[in-house]
PDB file of C-alpha atoms and ligand atoms in Angstrom:
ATOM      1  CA  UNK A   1     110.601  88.226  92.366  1.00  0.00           C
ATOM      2  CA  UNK A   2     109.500  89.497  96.070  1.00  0.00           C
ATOM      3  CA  UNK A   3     107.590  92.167  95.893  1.00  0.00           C
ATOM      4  CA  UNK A   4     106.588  94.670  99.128  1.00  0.00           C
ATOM      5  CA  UNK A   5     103.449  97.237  99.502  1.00  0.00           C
ATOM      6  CA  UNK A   6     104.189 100.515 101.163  1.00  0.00           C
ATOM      7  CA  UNK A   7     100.142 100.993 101.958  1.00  0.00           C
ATOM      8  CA  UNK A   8      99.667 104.545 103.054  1.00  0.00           C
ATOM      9  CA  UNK A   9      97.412 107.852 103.096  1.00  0.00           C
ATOM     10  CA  UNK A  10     100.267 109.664 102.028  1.00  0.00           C
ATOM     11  CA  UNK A  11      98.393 113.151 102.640  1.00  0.00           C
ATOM     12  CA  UNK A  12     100.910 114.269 101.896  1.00  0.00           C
ATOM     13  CA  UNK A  13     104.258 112.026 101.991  1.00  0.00           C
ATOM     14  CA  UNK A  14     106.378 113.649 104.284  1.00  0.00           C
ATOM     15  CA  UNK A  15     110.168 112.493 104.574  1.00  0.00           C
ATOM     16  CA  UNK A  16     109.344 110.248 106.999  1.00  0.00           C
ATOM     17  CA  UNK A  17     107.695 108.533 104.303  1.00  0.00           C
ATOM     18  CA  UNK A  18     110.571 108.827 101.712  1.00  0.00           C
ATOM     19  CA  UNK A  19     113.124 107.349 104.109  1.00  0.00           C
ATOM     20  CA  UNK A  20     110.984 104.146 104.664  1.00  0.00           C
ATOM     21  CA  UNK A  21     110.170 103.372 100.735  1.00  0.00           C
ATOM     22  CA  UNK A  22     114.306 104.125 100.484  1.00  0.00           C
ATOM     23  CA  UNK A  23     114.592 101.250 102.727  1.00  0.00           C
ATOM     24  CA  UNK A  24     112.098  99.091 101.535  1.00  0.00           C
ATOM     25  CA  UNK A  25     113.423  99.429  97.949  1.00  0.00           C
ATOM     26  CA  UNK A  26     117.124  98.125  99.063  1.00  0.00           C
ATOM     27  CA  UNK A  27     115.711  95.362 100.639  1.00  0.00           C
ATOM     28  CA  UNK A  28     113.095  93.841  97.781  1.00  0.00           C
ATOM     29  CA  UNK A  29     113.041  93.394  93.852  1.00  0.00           C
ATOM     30  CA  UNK A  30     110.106  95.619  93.517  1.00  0.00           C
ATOM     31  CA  UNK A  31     108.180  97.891  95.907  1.00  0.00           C
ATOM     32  CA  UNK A  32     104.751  99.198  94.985  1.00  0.00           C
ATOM     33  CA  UNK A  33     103.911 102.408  97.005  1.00  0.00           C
ATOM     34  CA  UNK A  34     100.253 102.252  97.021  1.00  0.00           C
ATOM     35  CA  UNK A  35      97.926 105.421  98.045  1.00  0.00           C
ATOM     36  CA  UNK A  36      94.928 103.758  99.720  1.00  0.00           C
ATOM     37  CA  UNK A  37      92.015 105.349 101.099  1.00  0.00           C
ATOM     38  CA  UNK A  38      91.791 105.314 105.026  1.00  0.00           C
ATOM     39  CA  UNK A  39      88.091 105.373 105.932  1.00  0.00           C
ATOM     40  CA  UNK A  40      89.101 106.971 109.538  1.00  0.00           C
ATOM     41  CA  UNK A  41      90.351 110.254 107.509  1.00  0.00           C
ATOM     42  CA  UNK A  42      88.945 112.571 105.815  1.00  0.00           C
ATOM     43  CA  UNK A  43      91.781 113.417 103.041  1.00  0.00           C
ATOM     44  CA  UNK A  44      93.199 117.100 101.882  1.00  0.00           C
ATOM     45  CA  UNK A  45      94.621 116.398  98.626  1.00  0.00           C
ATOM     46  CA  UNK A  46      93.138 114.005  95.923  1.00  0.00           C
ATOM     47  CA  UNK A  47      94.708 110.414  94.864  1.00  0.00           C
ATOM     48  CA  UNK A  48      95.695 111.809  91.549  1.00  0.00           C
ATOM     49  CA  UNK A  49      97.630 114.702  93.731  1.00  0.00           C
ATOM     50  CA  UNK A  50      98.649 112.093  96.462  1.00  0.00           C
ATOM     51  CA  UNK A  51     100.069 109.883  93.185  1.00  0.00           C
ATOM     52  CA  UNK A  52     101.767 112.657  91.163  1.00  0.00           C
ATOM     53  CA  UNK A  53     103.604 113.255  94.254  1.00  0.00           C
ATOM     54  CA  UNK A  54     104.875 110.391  95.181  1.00  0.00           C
ATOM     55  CA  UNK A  55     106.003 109.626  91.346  1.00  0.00           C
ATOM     56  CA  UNK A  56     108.451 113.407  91.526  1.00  0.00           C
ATOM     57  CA  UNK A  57     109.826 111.940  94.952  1.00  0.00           C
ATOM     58  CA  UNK A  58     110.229 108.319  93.904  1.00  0.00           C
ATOM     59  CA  UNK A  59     111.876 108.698  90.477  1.00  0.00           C
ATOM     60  CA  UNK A  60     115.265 108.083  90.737  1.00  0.00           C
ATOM     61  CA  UNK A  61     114.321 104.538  92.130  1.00  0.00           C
ATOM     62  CA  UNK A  62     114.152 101.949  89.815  1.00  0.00           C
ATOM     63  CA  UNK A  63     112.242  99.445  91.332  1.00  0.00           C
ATOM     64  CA  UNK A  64     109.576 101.311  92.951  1.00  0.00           C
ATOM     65  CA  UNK A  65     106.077 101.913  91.755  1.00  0.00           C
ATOM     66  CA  UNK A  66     103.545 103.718  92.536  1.00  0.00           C
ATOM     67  CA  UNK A  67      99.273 103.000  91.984  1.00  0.00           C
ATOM     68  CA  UNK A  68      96.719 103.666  94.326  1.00  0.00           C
ATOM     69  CA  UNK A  69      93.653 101.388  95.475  1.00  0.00           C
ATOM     70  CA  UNK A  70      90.584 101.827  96.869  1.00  0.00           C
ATOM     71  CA  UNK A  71      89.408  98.051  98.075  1.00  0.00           C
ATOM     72  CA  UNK A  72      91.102  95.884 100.867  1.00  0.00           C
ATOM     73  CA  UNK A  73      94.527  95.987 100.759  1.00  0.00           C
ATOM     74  CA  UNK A  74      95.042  92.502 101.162  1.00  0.00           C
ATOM     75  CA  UNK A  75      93.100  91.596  98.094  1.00  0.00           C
ATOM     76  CA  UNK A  76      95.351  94.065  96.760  1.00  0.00           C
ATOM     77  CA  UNK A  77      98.342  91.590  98.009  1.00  0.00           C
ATOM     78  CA  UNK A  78      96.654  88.827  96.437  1.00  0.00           C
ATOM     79  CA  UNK A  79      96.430  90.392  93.160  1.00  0.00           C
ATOM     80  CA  UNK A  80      99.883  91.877  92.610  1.00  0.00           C
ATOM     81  CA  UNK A  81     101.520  88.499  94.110  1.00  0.00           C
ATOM     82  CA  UNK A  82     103.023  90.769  96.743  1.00  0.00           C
ATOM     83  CA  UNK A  83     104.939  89.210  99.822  1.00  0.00           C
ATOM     84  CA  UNK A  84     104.883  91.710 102.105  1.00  0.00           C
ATOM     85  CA  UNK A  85     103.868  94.914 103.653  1.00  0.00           C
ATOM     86  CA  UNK A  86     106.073  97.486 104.698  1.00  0.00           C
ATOM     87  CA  UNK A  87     105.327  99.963 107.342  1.00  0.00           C
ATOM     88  CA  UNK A  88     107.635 102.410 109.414  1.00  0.00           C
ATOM     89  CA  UNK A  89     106.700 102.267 112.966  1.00  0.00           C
ATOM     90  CA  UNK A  90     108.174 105.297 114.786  1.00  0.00           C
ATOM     91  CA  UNK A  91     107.117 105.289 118.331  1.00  0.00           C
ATOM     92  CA  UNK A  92     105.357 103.132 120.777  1.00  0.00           C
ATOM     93  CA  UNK A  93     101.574 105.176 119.739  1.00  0.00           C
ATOM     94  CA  UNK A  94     101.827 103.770 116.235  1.00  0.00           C
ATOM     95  CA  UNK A  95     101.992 100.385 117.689  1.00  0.00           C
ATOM     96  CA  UNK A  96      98.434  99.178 118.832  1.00  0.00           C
ATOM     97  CA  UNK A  97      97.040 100.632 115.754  1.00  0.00           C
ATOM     98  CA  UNK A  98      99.906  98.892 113.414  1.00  0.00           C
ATOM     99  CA  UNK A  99      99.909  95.609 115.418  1.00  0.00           C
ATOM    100  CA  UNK A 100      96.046  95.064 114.798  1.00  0.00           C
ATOM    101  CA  UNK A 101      96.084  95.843 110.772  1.00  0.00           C
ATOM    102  CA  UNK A 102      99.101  93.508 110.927  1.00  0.00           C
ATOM    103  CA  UNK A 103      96.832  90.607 112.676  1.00  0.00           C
ATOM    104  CA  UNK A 104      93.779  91.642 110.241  1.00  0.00           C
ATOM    105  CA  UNK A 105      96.044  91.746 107.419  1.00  0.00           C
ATOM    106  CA  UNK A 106      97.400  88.239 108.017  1.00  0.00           C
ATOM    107  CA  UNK A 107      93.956  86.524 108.882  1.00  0.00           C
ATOM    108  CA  UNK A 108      92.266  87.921 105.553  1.00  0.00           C
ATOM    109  CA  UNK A 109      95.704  86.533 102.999  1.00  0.00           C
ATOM    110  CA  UNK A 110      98.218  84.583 105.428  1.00  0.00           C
ATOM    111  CA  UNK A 111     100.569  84.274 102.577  1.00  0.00           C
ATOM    112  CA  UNK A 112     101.728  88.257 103.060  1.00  0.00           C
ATOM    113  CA  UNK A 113     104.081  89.285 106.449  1.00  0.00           C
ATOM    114  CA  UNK A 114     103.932  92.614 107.278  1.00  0.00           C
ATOM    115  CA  UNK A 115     107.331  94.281 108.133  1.00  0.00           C
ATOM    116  CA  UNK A 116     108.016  97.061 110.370  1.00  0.00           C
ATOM    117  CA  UNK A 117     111.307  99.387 109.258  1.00  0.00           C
ATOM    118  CA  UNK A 118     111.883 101.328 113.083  1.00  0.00           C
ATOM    119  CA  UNK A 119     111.704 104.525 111.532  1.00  0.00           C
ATOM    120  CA  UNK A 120     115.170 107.101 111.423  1.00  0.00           C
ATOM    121  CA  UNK A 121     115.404 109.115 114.733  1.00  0.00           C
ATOM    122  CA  UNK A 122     115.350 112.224 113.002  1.00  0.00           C
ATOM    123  CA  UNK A 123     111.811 111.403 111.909  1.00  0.00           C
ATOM    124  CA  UNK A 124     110.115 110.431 115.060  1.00  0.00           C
ATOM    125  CA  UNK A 125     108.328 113.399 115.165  1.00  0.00           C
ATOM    126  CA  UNK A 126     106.693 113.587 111.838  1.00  0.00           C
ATOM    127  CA  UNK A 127     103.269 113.002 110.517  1.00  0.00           C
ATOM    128  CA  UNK A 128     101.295 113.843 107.478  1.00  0.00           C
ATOM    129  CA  UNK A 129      99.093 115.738 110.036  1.00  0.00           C
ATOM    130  CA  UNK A 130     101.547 117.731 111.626  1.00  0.00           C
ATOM    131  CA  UNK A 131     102.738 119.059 108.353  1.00  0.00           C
ATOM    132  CA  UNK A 132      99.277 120.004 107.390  1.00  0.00           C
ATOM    133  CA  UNK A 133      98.937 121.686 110.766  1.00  0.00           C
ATOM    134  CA  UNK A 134     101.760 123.855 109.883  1.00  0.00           C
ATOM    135  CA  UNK A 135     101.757 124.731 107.156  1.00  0.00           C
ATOM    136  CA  UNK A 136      97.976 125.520 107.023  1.00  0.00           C
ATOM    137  CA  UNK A 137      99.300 128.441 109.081  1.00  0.00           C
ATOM    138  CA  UNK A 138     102.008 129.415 106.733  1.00  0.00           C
ATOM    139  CA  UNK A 139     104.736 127.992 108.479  1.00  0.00           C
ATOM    140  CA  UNK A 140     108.207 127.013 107.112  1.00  0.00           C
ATOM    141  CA  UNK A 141     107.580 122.372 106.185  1.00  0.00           C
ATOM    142  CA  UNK A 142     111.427 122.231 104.903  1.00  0.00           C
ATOM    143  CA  UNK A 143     112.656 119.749 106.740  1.00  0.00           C
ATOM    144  CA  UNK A 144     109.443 117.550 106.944  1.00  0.00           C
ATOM    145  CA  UNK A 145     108.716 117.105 103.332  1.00  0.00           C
ATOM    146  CA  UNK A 146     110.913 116.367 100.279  1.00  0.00           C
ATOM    147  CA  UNK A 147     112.349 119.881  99.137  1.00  0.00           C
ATOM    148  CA  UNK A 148     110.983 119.155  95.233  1.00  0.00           C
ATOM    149  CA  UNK A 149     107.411 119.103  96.691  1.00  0.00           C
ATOM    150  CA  UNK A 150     107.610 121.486  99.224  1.00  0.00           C
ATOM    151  CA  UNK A 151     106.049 124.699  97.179  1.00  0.00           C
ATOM    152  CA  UNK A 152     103.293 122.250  96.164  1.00  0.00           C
ATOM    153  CA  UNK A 153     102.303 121.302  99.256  1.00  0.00           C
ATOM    154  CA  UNK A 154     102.620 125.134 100.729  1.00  0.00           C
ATOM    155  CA  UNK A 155     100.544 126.454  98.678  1.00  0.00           C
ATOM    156  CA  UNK A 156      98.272 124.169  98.275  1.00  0.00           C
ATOM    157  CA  UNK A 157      97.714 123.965 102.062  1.00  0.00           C
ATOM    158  CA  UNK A 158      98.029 127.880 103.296  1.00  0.00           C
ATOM    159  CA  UNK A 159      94.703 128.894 104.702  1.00  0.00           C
ATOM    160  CA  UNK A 160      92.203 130.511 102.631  1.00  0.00           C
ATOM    161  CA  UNK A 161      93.847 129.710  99.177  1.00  0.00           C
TER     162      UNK A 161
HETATM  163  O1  PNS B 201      98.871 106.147 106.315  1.00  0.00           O
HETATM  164  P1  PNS B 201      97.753 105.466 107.044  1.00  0.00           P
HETATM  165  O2  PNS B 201      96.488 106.282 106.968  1.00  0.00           O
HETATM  166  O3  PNS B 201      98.112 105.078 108.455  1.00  0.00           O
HETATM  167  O4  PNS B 201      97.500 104.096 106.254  1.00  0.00           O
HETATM  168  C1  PNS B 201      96.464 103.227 106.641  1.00  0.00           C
HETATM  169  C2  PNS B 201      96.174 102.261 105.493  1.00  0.00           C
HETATM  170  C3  PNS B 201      95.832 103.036 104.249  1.00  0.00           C
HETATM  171  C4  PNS B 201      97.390 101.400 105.248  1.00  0.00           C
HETATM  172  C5  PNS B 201      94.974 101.383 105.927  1.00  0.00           C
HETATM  173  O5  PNS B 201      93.912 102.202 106.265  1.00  0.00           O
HETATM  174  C6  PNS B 201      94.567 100.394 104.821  1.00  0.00           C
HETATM  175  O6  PNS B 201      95.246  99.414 104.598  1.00  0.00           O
HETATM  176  N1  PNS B 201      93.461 100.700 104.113  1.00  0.00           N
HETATM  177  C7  PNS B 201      92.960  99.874 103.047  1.00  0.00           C
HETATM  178  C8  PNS B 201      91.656  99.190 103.424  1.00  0.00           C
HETATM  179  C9  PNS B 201      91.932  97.969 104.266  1.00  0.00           C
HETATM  180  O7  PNS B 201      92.491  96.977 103.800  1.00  0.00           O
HETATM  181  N2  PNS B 201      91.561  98.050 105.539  1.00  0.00           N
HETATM  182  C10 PNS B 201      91.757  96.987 106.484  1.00  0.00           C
HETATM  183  C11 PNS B 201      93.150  97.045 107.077  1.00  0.00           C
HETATM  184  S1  PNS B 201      93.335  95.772 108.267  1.00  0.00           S
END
């Protein structure tokens, strides 16, 4: 059974996001999607939120999972038996930063690869930031998040609500 780790912040999972764990799931028997805290951010929504999302957007796939963690993620790997890490990689700026938890990753459990899905050109653009940007100001996310979440993450995010 290979099983993959889609690590992320997911705050919140845009459909850049979706369109990588999509990819991830044809290509391995199981994929956990794992929320994990990212000490450089300070997040907007909780786990549990980050989580209950991810479950609405994920549920007509049958092999994906998702759980969150708040330790290293390649303990994480070590515990769940996972093979891999998957990551979408959309333009040369998410490189440096990717390529170095890639070459942590592999020194602290050598028995995980991490995998880089070249994200869909549509998505290039899109970040978890940039749709909290926007919509912070009431503007119109469709397009940039998974329609069944949208209202969620709208109101949610609107300034001074
Ligand atoms: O979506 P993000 O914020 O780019 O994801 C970064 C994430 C969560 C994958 C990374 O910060 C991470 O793996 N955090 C877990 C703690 C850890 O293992 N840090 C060392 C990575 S080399």
């Amino acid at each position: 059974m290979r099983i993959a780790v889609c690590p992320g912040s997911f705050d919140p999972v845009t459909l850049g996001h979706t369109d990588i764990i999509n990819r991830a799931a044809k290509l391995f028997d199981e994929v956990i999607v794992l929320v994990t805290e990212n000490s450089q951010k300070n997040a907007s929504f909780t786990v549990d939120e980050r989580m209950e999302m991810l479950k609405i957007v994920t549920e007509g796939l049958d092999n994906v999972v998702v759980a969150s963690n708040n330790g290293l993620l390649a303990n994480y790997l070590k515990d769940t038996g996972a093979c891999a890490i998957v990551k979408g990689l959309r333009a040369v700026s998410d490189f440096e930063y990717e390529f170095q938890q890639a070459l942590a990753n592999k020194k602290l459990y050598p028995e995980a690869e991490t995998v880089f899905l070249v994200t869909n050109s549509e998505n290039m653009y899109l970040s978890s930031s940039i749709v909290k940007e926007i919509a912070s100001y009431g503007g119109n996310i469709k397009g940039f998040v998974p329609d069944v979440i949208l209202k969620k993450i709208s109101n949610r995010l609107i300034k001074g609500l």
